[in-house]
CSV table of C-alpha atoms in Angstrom, one decimal:
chain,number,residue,atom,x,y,z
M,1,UNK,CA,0.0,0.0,0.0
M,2,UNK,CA,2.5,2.4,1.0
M,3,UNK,CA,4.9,1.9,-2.5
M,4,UNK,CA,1.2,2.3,-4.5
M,5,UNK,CA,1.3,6.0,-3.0
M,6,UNK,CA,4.1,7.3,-4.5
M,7,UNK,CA,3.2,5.6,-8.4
M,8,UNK,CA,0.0,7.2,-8.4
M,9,UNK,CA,1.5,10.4,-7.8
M,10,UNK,CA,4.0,10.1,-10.0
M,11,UNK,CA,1.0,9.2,-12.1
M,12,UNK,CA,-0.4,12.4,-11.9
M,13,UNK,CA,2.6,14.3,-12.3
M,14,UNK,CA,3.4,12.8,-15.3
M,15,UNK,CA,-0.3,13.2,-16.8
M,16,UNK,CA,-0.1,17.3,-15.7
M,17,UNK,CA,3.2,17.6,-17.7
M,18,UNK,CA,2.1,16.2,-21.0
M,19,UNK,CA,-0.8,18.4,-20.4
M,20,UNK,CA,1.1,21.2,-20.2
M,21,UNK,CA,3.4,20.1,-23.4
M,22,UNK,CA,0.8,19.6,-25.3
M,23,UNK,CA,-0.9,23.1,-24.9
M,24,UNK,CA,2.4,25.0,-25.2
M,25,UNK,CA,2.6,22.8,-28.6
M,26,UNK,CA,-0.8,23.9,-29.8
M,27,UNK,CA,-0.3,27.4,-28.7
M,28,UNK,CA,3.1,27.7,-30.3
M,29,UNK,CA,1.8,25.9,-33.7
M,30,UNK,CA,-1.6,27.9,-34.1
M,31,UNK,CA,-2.1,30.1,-36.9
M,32,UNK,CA,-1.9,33.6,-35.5
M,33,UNK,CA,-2.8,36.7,-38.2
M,34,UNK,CA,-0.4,39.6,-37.4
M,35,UNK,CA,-1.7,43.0,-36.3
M,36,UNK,CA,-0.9,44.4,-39.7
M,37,UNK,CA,-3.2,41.8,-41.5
M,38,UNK,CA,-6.2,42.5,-39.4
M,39,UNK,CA,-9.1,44.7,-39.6
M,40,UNK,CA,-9.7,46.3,-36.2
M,41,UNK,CA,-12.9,47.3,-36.7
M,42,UNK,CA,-14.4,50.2,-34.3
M,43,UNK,CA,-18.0,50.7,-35.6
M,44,UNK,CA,-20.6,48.8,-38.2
M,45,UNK,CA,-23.2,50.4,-40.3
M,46,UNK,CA,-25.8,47.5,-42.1
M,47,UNK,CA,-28.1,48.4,-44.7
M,48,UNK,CA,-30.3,45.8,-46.8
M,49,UNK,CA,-31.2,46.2,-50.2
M,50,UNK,CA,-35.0,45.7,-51.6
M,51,UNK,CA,-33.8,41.9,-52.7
M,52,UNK,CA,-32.6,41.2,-48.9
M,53,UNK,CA,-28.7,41.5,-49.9
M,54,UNK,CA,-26.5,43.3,-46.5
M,55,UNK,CA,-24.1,46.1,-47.3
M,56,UNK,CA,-21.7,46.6,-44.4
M,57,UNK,CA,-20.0,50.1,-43.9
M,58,UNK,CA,-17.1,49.3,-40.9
M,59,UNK,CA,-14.9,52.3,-39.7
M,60,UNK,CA,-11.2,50.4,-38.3
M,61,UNK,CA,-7.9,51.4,-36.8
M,62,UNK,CA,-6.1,52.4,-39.2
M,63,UNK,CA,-2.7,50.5,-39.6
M,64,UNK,CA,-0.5,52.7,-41.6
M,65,UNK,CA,0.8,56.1,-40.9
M,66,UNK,CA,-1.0,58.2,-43.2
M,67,UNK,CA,-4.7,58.2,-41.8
M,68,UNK,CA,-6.0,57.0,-38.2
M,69,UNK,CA,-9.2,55.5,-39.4
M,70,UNK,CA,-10.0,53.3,-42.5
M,71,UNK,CA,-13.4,52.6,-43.9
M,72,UNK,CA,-13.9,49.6,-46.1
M,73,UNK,CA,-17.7,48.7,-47.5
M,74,UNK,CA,-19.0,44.8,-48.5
M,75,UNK,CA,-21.9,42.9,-49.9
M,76,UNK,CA,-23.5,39.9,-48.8
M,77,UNK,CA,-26.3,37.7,-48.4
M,78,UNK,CA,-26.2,37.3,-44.5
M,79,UNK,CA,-24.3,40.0,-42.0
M,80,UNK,CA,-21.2,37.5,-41.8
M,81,UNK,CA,-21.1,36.7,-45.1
M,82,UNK,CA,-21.0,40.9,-45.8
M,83,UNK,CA,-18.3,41.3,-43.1
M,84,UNK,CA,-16.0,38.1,-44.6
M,85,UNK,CA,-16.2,40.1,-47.7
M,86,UNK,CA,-14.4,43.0,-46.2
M,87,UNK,CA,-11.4,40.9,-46.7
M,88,UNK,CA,-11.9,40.9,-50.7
M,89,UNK,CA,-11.6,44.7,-50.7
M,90,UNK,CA,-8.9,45.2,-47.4
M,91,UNK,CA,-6.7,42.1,-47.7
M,92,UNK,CA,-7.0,42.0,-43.9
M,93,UNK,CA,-9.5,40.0,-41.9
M,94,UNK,CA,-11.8,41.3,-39.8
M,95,UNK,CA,-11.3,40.9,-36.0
M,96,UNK,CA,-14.3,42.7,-33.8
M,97,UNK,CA,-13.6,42.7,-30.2
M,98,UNK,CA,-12.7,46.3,-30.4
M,99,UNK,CA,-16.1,47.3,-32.4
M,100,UNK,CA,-18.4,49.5,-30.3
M,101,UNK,CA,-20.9,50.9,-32.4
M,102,UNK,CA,-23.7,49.2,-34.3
M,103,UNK,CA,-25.8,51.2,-36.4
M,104,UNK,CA,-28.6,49.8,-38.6
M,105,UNK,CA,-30.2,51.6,-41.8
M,106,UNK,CA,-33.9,52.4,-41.7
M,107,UNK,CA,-34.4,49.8,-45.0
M,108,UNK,CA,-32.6,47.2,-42.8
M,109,UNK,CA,-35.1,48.0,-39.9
M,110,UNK,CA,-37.7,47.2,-41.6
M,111,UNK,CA,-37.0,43.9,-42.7
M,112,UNK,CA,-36.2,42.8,-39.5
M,113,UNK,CA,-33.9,42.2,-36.9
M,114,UNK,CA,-33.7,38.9,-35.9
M,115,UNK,CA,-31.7,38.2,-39.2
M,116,UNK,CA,-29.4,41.5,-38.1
M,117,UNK,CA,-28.2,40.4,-34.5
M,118,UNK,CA,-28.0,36.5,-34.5
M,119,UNK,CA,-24.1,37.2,-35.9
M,120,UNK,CA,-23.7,39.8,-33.1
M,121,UNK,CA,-25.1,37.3,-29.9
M,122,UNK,CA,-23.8,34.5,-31.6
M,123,UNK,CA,-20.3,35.5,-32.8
M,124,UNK,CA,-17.4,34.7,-30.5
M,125,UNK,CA,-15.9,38.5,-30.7
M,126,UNK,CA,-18.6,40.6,-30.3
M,127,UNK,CA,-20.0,42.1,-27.1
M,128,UNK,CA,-23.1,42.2,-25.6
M,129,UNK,CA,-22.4,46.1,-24.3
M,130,UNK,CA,-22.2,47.4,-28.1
M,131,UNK,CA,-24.1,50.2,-28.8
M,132,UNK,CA,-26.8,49.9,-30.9
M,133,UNK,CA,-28.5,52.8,-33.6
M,134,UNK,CA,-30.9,53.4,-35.8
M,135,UNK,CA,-30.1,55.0,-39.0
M,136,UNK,CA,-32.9,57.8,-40.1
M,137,UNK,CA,-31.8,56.8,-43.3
M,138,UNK,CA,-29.1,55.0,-44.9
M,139,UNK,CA,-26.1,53.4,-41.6
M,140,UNK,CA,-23.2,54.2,-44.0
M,141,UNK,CA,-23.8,58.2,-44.6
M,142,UNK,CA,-23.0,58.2,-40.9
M,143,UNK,CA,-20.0,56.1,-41.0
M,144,UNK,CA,-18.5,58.0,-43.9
M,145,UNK,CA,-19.5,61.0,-43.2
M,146,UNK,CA,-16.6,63.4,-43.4
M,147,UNK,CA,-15.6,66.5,-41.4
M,148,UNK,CA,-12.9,69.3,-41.5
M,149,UNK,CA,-9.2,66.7,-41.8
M,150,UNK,CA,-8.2,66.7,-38.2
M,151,UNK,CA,-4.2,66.2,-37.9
M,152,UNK,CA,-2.4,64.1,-35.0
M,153,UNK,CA,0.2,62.6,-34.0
M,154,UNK,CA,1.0,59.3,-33.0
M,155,UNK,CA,4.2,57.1,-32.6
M,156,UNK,CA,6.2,60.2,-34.0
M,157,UNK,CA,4.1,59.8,-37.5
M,158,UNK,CA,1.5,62.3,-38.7
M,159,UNK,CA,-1.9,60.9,-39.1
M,160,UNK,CA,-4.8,62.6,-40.7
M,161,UNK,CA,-8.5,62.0,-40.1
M,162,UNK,CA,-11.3,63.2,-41.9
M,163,UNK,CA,-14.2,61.0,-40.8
M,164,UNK,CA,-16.1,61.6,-37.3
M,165,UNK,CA,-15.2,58.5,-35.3
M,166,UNK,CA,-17.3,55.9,-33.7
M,167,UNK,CA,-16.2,56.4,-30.4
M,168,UNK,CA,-18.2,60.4,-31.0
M,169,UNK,CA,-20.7,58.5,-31.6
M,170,UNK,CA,-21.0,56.2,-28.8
M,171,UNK,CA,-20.8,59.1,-26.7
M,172,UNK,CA,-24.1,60.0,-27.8
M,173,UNK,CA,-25.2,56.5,-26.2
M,174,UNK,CA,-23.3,56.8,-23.0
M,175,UNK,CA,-24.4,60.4,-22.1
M,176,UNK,CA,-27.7,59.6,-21.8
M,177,UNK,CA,-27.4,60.2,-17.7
M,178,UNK,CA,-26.9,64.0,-18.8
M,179,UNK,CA,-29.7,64.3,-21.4
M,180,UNK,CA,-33.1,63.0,-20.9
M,181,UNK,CA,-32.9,63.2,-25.2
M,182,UNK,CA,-30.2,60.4,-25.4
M,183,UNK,CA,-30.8,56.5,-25.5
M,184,UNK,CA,-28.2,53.8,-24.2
M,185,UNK,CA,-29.4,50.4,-25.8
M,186,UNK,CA,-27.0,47.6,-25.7
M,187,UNK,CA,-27.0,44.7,-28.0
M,188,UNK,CA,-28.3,42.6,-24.8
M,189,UNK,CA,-30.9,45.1,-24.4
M,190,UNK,CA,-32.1,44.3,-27.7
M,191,UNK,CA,-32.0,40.9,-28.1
M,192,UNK,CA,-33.5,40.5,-24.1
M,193,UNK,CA,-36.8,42.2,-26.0
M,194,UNK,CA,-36.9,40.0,-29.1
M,195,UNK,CA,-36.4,36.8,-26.9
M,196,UNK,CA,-39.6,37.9,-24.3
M,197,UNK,CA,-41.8,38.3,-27.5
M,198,UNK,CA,-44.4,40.8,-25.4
M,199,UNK,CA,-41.3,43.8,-25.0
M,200,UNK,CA,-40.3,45.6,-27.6
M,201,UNK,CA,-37.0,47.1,-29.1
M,202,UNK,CA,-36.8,50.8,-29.3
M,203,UNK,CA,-33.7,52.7,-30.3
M,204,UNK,CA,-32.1,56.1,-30.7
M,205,UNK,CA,-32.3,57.3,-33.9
M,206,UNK,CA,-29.2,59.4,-36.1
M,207,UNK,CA,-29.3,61.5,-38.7
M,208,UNK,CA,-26.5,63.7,-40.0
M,209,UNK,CA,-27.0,67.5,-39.6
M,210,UNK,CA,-24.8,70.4,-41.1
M,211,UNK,CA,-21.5,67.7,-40.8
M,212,UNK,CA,-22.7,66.5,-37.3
M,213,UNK,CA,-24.6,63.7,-36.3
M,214,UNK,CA,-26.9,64.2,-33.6
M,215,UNK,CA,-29.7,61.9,-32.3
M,216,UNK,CA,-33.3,62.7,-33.7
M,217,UNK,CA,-35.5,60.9,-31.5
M,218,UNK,CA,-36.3,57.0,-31.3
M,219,UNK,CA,-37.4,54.0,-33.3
M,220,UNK,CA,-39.9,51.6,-32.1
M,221,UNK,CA,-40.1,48.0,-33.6
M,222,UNK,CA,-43.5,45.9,-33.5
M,223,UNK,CA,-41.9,42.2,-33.3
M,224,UNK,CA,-38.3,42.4,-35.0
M,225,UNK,CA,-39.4,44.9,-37.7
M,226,UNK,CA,-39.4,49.3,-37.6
M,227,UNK,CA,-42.5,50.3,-37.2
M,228,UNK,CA,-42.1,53.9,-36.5
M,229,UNK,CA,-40.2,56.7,-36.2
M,230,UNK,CA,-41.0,59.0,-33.2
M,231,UNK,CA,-40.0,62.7,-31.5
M,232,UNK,CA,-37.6,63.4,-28.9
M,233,UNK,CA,-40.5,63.7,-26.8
M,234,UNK,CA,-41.4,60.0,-26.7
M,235,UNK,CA,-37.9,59.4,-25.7
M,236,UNK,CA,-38.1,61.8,-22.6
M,237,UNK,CA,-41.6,59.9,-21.8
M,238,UNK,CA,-39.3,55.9,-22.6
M,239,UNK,CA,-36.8,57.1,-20.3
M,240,UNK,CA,-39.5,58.6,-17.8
M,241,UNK,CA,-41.2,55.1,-17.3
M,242,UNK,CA,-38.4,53.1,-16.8
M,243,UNK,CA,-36.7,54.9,-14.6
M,244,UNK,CA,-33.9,56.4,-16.5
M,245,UNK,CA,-34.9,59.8,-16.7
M,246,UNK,CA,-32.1,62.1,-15.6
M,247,UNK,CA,-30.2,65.6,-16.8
M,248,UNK,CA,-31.8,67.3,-19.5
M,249,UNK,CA,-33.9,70.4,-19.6
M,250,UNK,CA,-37.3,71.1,-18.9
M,251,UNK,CA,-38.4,75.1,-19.5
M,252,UNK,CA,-41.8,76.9,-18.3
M,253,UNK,CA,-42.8,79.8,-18.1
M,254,UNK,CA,-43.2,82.1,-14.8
M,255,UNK,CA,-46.7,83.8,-13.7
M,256,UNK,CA,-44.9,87.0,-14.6
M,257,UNK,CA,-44.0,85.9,-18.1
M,258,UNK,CA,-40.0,85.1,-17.5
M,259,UNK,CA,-39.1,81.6,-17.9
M,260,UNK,CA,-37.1,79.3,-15.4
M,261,UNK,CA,-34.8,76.4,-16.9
M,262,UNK,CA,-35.0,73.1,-14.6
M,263,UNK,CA,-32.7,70.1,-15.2
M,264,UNK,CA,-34.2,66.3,-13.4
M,265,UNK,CA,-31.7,65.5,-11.1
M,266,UNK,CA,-33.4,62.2,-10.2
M,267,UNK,CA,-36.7,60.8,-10.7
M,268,UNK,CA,-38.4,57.4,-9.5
M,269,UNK,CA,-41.5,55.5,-11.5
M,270,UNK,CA,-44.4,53.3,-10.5
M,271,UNK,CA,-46.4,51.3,-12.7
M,272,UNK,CA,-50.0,49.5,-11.2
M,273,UNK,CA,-52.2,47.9,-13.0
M,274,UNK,CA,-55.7,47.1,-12.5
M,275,UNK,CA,-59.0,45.3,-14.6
M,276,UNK,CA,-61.2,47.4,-15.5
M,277,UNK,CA,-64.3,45.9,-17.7
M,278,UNK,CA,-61.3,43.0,-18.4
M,279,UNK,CA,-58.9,45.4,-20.0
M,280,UNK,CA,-55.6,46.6,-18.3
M,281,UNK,CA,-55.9,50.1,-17.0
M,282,UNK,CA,-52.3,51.5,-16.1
M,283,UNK,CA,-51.4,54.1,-13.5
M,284,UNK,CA,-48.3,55.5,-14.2
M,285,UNK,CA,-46.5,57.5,-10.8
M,286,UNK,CA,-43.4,59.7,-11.2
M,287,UNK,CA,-41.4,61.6,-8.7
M,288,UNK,CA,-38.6,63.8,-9.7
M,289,UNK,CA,-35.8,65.9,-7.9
M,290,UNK,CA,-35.4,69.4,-10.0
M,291,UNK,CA,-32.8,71.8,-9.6
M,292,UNK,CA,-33.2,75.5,-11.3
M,293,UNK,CA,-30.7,76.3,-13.6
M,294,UNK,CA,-31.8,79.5,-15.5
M,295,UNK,CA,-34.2,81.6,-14.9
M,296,UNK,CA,-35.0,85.0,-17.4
M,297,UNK,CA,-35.7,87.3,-13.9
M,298,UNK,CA,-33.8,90.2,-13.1
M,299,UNK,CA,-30.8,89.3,-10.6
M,300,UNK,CA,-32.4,91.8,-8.1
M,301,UNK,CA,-35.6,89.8,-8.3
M,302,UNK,CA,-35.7,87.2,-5.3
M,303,UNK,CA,-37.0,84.0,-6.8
M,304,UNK,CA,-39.4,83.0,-3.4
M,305,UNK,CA,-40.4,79.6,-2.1
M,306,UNK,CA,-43.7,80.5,-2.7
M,307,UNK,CA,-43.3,80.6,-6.2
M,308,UNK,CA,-41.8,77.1,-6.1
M,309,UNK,CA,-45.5,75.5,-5.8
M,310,UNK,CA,-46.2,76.4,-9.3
M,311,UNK,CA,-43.3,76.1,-10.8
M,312,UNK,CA,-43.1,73.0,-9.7
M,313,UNK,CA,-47.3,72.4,-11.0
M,314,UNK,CA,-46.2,73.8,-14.6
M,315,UNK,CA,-42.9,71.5,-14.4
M,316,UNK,CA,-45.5,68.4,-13.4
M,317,UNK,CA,-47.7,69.4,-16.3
M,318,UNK,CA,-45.7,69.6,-18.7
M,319,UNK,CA,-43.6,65.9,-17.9
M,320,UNK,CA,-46.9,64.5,-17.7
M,321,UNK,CA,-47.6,65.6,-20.9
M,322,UNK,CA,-44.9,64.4,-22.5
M,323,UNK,CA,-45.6,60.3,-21.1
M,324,UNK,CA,-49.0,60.7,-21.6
M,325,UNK,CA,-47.8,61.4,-25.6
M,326,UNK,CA,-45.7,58.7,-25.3
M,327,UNK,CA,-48.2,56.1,-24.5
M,328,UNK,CA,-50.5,57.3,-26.6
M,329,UNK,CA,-48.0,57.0,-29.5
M,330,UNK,CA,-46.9,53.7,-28.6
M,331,UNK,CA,-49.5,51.7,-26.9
M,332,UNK,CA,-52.7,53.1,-28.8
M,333,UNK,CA,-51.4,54.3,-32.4
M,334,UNK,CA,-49.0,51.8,-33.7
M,335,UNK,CA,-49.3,48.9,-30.9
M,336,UNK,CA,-46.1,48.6,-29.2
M,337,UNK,CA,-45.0,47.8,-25.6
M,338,UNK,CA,-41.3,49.5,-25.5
M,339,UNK,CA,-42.1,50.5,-21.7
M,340,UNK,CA,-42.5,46.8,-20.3
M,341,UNK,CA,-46.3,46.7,-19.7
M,342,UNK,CA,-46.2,43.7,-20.3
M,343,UNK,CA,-43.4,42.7,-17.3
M,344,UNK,CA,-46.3,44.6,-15.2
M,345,UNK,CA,-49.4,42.7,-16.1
M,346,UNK,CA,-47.4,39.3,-15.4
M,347,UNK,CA,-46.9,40.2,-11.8
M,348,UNK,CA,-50.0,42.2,-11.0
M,349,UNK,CA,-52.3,40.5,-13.3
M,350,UNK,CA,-51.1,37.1,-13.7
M,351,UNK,CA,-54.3,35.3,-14.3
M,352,UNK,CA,-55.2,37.7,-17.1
M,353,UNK,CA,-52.1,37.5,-18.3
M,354,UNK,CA,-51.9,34.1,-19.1
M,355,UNK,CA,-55.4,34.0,-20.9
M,356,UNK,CA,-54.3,37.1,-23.2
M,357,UNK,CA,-50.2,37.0,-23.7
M,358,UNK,CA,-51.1,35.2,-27.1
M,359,UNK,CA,-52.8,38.3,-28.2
M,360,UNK,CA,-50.8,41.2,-26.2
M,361,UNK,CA,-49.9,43.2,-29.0
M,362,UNK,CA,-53.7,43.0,-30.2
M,363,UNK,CA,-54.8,44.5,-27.2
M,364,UNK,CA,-52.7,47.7,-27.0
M,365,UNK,CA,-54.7,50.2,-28.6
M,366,UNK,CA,-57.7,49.0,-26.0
M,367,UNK,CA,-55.1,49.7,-22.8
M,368,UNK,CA,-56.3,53.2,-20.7
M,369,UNK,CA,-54.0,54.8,-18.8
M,370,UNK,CA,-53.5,58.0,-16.4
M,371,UNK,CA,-50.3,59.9,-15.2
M,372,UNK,CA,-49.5,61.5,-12.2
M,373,UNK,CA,-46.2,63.3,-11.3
M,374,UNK,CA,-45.0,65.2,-8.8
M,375,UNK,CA,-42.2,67.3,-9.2
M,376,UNK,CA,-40.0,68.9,-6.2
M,377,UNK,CA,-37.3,71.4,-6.9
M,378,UNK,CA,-34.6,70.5,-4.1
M,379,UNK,CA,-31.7,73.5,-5.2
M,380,UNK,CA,-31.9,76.5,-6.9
M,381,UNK,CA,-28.4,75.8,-8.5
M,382,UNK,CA,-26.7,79.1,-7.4
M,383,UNK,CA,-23.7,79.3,-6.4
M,384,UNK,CA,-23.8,83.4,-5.7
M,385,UNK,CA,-27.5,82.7,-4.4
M,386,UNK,CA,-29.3,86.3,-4.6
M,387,UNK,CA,-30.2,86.2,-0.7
M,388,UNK,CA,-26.1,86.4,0.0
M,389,UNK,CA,-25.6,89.8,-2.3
M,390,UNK,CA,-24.9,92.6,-0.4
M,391,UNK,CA,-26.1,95.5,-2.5
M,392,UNK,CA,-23.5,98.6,-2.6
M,393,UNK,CA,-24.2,101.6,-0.4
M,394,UNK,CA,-26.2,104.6,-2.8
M,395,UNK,CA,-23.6,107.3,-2.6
């Protein structure tokens, strides 16, 4: 027993080694592509043609010294089989863990998206944190659209760029925690909605301005497919209902006719829902934190608490306003749940819900709903406040 003790370690020993050979031999004898021979692709525009047929627009890292971003363009008949492509006209293949940006044309929308984002949930080197647009028309006029040549420098060479970049552009994603205008959807958040079958996807929406590209409001999709395009306004009300409403600008006017700028410095949402005469009746509740940025007063003017109350009414008014036009836009005119309704029926309704998921989207435009918000300014954003100015002495 006691000589078995060492041979079985020995054993194991022995096994771990040749384990250990054998991976430094496959690692060492793997086909690796060098830097130089690869596409590092940053951001992906897809369009679709009338017969089905994908054009890819792809902005990459540049890998020469004259220019810090290349742009390459492809046909296929599947999104992978338009990306492979972008080897026939680079010579380099494509390699996508650095892309950050998807943006898809409004022609592609509308033809569906379940035949757009298998490749980018499926592939090994994509992410599921990739941005994700919606072209107001065509994905590559924003991906090739060029600016003013900007000139830098990098390892001692001179580079030259003349597009606007992809990560500009993803900025217009990740600042949507300043602006209650700007959309972050993720390629998870996108394919989360088109797996529940009752949600669905809505997404910020580009269009190129003067040499800028700015967002333009939202598109919603009824099942995989665009349905509409919609206002900035209906994205203020998305982002109000699922709690992401923060930074931005909200302007009313004053009982003396100036105007005060507010900016949401936090807000918090409630959605209950009740049967009434079998059909789901939805009470939205918001609460928001303002603080006063600008008002159009004279400085001398002491802005009082008293006048809070209805500033604070007109402020209430005018966000409710702005949900109650984005439910009506999406629930009743084009039958589309992008503020999870749905999620809130199969909690608080679940009985119902099981008789009538089959026919959700059906029973949108027969939904009722009412909105209540209340509004709070908690600062007046000054840091000179008025009530601290010492006026000078009238010689």
């Amino acid at each position: 027993m006691r000589n078995r003790i060492p041979f079985l370690k020995g054993l194991r020993i022995a096994t771990t080694l040749i384990a250990i050979v054998i991976m430094i031999f496959t690692m060492t004898s793997s086909t690796r592509v060098p830097i130089h021979q690869r596409v590092l692709i940053q951001g992906i525009g897809i369009d679709r043609s009338e017969t089905g047929r994908f054009h890819v627009t792809v902005q990459a890292v540049s890998t020469s010294a004259s220019s810090s971003i290349e742009v390459y363009e492809a046909d296929g008949t599947s999104v992978f089989d338009a990306l492979n492509n972008i080897t026939v006209v680079s010579g380099k293949t494509p390699f996508y863990t650095h892309n950050s940006v998807i943006i898809l044309g409004s022609d592609c929308a509308k033809q569906g998206l379940e035949s757009v984002m298998d490749f980018f949930v499926r592939h090994h080197q994509t992410r599921p944190a990739e941005s994700v647009f919606l072209a107001k028309d065509n994905a590559k006029d924003i991906l090739t659209l060029q600016t003013n040549p900007e000139f830098s420098m990098e390892n001692d060479q001179l580079q030259m760029n003349q597009y606007v970049m992809t990560d500009q552009i993803e900025q217009l994603a990740s600042a949507g925690n300043l602006n209650s205008q700007l959309l972050e959807i993720r390629v998870l958040d996108v394919a989360n909605a088109l797996y529940s079958q009752s949600n669905d996807v809505y997404l910020p929406t580009l269009t190129v301005q003067e040499q800028q590209i700015a967002v333009d409001g939202c598109g919603i999709f009824k099942g995989d497919s665009l349905q509409a395009m919609l206002d900035s306004d209906t994205t203020v009300g998305i982002k109000a209902i699922n709690n992401q409403l923060t930074g931005g600008a909200v302007t009313v006017k004053l009982e003396d006719g100036s105007q005060a700028t507010l900016s949401v410095l936090d807000s918090s949402c409630s959605v209950t829902a009740e049967l009434q005469n079998q059909r789901p009746h939805f009470t939205v509740s918001l609460t928001c934190e303002l603080n006063i940025n600008e008002t159009t007063q004279p400085l001398r003017k002491i802005l009082s608490v008293q006048e809070f109350t209805p500033l604070q009414d007109r402020v209430s008014e005018q966000i409710q306003q702005a949900i109650e036009h984005t439910l009506t836009m999406t629930l009743h005119k084009n039958q589309v749940d992008v503020v999870n309704f749905s999620d809130v029926l199969r909690k608080q309704q679940t009985d119902w819900w099981k008789q009538n998921e089959s026919n959700w989207h059906n029973l949108l435009s027969q939904c009722t709903f009412s909105v209540e918000v209340e509004s709070k300014i908690t600062a007046e954003g000054q840091e000179m406040s008025p009530q601290t100015i010492t006026p000078s002495p009238v010689l």
